[in-house]
XYZ file of C-alpha atoms in Angstrom:
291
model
C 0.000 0.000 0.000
C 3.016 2.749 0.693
C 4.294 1.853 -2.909
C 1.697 3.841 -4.550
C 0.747 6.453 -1.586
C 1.428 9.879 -1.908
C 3.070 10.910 1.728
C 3.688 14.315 2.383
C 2.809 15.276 -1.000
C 5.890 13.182 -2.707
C 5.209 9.892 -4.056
C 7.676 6.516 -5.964
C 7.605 7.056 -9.758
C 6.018 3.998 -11.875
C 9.337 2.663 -12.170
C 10.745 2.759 -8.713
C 6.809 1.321 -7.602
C 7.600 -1.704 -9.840
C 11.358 -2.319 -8.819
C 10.443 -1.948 -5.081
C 7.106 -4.329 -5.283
C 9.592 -7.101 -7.093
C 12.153 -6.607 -4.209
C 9.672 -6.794 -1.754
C 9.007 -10.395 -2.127
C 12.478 -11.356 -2.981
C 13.411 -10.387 0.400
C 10.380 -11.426 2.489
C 11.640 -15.201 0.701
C 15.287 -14.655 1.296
C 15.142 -13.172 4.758
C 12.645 -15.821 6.295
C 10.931 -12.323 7.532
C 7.038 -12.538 8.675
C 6.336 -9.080 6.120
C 7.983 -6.481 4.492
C 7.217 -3.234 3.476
C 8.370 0.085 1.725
C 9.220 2.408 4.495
C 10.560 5.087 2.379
C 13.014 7.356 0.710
C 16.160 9.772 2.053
C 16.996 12.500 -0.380
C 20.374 13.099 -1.159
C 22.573 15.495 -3.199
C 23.645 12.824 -5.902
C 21.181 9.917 -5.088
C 18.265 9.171 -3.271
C 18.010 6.084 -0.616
C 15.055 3.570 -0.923
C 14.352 1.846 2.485
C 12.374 -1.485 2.341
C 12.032 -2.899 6.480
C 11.642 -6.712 6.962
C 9.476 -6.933 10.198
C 9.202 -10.186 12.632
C 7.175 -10.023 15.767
C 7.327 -12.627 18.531
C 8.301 -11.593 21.807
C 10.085 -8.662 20.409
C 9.678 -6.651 16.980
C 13.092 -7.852 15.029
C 13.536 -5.386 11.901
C 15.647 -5.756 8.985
C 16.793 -2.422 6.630
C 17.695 -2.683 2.707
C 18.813 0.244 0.983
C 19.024 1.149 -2.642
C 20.783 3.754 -4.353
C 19.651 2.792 -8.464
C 16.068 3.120 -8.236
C 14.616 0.356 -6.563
C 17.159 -2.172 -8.228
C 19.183 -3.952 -6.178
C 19.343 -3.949 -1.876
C 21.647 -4.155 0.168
C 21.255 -4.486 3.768
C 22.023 -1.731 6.110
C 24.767 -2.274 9.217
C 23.504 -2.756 12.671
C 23.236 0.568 14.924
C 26.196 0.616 17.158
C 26.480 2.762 20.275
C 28.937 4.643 19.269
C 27.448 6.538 16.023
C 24.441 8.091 18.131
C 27.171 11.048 18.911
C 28.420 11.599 15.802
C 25.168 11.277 13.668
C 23.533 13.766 16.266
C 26.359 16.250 15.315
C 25.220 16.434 11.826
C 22.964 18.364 10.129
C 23.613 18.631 6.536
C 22.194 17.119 4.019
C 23.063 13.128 2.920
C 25.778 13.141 0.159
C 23.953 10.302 -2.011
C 27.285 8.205 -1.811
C 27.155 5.476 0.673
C 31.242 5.643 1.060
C 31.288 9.137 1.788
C 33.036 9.310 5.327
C 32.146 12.510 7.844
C 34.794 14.467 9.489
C 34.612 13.442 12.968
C 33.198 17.005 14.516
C 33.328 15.604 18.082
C 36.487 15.192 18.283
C 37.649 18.084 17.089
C 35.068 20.631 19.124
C 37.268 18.064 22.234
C 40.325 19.330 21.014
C 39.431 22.509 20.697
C 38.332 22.696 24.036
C 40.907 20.764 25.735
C 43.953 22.908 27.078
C 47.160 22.788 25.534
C 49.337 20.073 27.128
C 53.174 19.992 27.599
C 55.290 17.673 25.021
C 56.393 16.388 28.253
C 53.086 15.518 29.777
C 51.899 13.981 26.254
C 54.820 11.568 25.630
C 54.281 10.162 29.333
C 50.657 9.882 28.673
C 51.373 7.769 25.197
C 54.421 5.835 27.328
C 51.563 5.205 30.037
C 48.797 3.757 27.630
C 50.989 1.708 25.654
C 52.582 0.018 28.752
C 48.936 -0.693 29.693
C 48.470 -1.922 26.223
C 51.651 -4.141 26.826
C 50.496 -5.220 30.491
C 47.133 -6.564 28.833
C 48.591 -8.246 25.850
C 45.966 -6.474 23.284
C 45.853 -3.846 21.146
C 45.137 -0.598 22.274
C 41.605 0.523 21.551
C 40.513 2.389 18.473
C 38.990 5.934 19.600
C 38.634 7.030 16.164
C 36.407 5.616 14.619
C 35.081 6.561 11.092
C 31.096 7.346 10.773
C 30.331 6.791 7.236
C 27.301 7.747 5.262
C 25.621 4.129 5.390
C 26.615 4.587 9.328
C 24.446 7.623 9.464
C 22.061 6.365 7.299
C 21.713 2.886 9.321
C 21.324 5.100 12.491
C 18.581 7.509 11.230
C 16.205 4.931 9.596
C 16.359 3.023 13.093
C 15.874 6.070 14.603
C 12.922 7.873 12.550
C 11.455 3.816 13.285
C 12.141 4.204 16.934
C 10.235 7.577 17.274
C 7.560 7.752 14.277
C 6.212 3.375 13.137
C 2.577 3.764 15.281
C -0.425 1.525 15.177
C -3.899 2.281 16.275
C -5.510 0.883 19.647
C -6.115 -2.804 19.647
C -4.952 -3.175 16.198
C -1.901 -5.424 17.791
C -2.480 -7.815 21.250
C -0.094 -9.062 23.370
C -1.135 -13.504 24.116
C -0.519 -15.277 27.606
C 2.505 -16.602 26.238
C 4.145 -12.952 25.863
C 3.393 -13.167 21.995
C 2.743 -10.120 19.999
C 0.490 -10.355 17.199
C -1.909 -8.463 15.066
C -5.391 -8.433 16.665
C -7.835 -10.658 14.117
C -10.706 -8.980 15.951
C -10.198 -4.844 14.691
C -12.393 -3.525 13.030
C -11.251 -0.192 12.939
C -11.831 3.113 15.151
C -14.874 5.033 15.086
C -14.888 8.334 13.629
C -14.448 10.185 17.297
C -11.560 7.590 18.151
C -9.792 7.911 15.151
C -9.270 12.107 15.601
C -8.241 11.635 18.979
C -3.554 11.144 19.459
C -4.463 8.944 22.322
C -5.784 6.290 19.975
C -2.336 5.393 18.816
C 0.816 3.887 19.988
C 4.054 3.232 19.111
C 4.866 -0.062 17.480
C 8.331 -0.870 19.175
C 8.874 -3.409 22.368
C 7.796 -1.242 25.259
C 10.008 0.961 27.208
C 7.522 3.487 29.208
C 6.971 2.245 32.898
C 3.626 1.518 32.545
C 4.017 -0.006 29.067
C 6.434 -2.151 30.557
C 4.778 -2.962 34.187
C 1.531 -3.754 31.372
C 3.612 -6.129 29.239
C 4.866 -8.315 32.135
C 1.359 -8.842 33.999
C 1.504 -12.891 34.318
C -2.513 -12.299 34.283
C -2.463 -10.654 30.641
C -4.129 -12.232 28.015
C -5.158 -10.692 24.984
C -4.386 -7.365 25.994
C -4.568 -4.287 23.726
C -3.003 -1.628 26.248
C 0.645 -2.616 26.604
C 2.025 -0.218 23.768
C 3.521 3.028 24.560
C 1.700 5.965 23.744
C 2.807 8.512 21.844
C 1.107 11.182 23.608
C 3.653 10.838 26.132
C 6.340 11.718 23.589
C 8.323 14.928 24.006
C 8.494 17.748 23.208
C 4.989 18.196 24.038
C 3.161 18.737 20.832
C 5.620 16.998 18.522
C 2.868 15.195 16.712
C 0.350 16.529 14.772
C -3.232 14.933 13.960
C -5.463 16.285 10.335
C -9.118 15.506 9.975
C -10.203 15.236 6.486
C -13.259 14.861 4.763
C -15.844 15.222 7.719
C -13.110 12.997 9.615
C -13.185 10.432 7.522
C -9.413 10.356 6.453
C -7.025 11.126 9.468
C -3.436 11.972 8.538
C -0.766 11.605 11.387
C 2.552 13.691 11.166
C 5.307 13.735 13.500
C 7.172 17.113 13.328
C 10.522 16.299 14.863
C 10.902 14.168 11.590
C 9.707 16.360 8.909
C 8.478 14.145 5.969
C 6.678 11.136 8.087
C 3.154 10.214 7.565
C 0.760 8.174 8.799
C -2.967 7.865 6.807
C -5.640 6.096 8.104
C -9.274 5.778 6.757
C -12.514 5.775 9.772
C -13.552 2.234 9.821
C -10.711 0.154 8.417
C -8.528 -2.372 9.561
C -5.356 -1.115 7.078
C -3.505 1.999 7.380
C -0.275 3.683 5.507
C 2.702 4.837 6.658
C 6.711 6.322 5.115
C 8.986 8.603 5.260
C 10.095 11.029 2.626
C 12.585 13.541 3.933
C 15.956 14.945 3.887
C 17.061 12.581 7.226
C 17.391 15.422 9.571
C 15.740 15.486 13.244
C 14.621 18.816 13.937
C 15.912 19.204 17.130
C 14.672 22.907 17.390
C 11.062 21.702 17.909
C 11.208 22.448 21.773
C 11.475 25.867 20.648
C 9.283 26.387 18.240
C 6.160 25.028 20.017
C-alpha cells in the first residue's frame, strides 16, 4: 500500500513502484521475515536512498533495513546501529551526500580538542608511554577511539531512529497472548470516527520501554491485551505530533514534526492503514522551541 501512496505530498515514480514491489518479495523469501514493506526514501545530493524494512514479531519486533541507491534495483542491507554513532550522527545536520562511502569528518572530536587545554610535550609523551605500557600489560591492542562514521553509518542510524520515534499503530490493532506473543489483533475492526481524531488512539509499534508499558507487558494475568504499547502522547516535546481531519473525519493523517516528511494515513472504519517517510534525514531538534 506505501508503494503507490502519496506521503507528504511526494510519491515513488512507476518505475521505482515496480522495482520496489519485485524486491519486496524477494526479500520477504530470502530473509525468512514474517512481512515487508516500503518504508521510504532519504533524499540526497547525488542519489536518493530507498528503504524497504523486513518486520518479525514474537516476543520482540526484530527489523531488517535494505537500501538502494539505483532506483529500486538492487538492496543491500544496512549495518547494525552501534552505540557509538548516536554522537556523531547527532552532530550532523547537513544534508546526505547520495554516496554510501562518503566518510564525515569526525566534529566531536575536534570541538574536544578545541576545548581541551594545551598540554606539555612532556606531559603527552608520558601519557602515550603510560597507555601503551597498559596496552603491553594486557597483551591487546590498544583501543581504536577514532572511529570513522560513514554515510551508510548515518544512514543505518537515522532509519532506526525515525522507526524508533515515528512506526505507530492504532488501539487494539496489535495484542499481546498469555505466552508474551505479539500479534496483530484478528478482531479490529477499525476506530470510530471520534476515536480515530483523537492522538491517544495510537501507539508506538516498538517493544515497550515506558513504565507503565512495561509494568503492562509483564502482567503474568495478561491475556489478549490491547493496552501494553507506549503511547505517543507521552512523547516529548509536548506537541511533537500533529493529527489532520479530512473529509468530515473520515481520512485522518498523522505527522510527527521532529521528523519532517513522516506520515501516517488512516481511513474511519478500516482495519489497514499507511505509513513512510520522505525527507531529507534530519531530526529537527529545534522543535522544543518552536512550540
Amino acid at each position: 500500500m506505501e508503494l503507490c501512496a502519496t506521503i507528504c505530498n511526494r510519491s515513488l515514480n512507476i518505475q521505482e513502484q515496480c522495482a520496489v514491489k519485485a524486491s519486496l518479495v524477494e526479500i520477504k523469501l530470502n530473509e525468512k521475515f514474517k512481512s515487508t514493506r516500503f518504508w521510504g526514501k532519504i533524499f540526497g545530493v547525488q542519489n536518493d536512498y530507498l528503504i524497504i524494512e523486513a518486520t518479525t514479531v514474537s516476543h520482540q519486533i526484530v527489523r531488517k533495513y535494505f537500501f538502494s541507491i539505483d532506483g529500486g534495483l538492487r538492496f543491500a542491507q544496512l549495518p547494525i546501529v552501534e552505540p557509538w554513532m548516536k554522537a556523531k550522527c547527532m552532530q550532523i545536520a547537513s544534508l546526505f551526500t547520495g554516496v554510501a562511502s562518503y566518510v564525515y569528518p569526525d566534529t566531536v572530536q575536534e570541538n574536544e580538542a578545541n576545548d581541551a587545554p594545551d598540554q606539555a610535550p612532556e606531559q603527552e609523551q608520558a601519557d602515550e608511554q603510560d597507555q601503551a605500557q597498559a596496552a603491553d600489560d594486557d597483551g591487546d591492542e590498544p583501543p581504536n577511539s577514532k572511529l570513522e562514521l560513514s554515510e551508510l553509518d548515518r544512514l543505518a542510524w537515522t532509519v532506526n531512529k525515525i522507526s524508533d520515534e515515528c512506526h505507530i499503530v492504532p488501539t487494539s490493532s496489535v495484542l499481546l497472548t498469555s505466552s508474551k506473543i505479539m500479534q496483530a489483533n484478528k478482531n479490529f475492526v477499525g476506530l470510530s470516527r471520534n476515536d480515530a481524531a483523537k492522538l491517544c488512539n495510537y501507539f508506538h509499534f516498538r517493544t515497550p520501554r515506558s513504565p507503565c508499558a512495561v509494568s503492562q507487558y509483564r502482567k503474568s494475568a495478561a491475556m489478549n491485551d490491547t493496552s501494553f504499547l507506549d503511547a505517543i502522547t507521552d512523547d516529548l516535546p509536548n506537541g511533537c505530533w500533529a493529527l489532520k481531519a479530512k473529509q468530515c473525519g473520515r481520512k485522518i493523517d498523522i505527522y510527527n514534526l521532529l521528523w519532517s516528511g513522516f506520515q501516517f494515513k488512516y481511513n474511519v472504519g478500516e482495519t489497514q492503514f499507511v505509513q513512510a517517510y520522505f525527507g531529507d534525514g534530519i531530526r529537527r531538534n529545534d522543535l522544543v522551541f518552536m512550540i
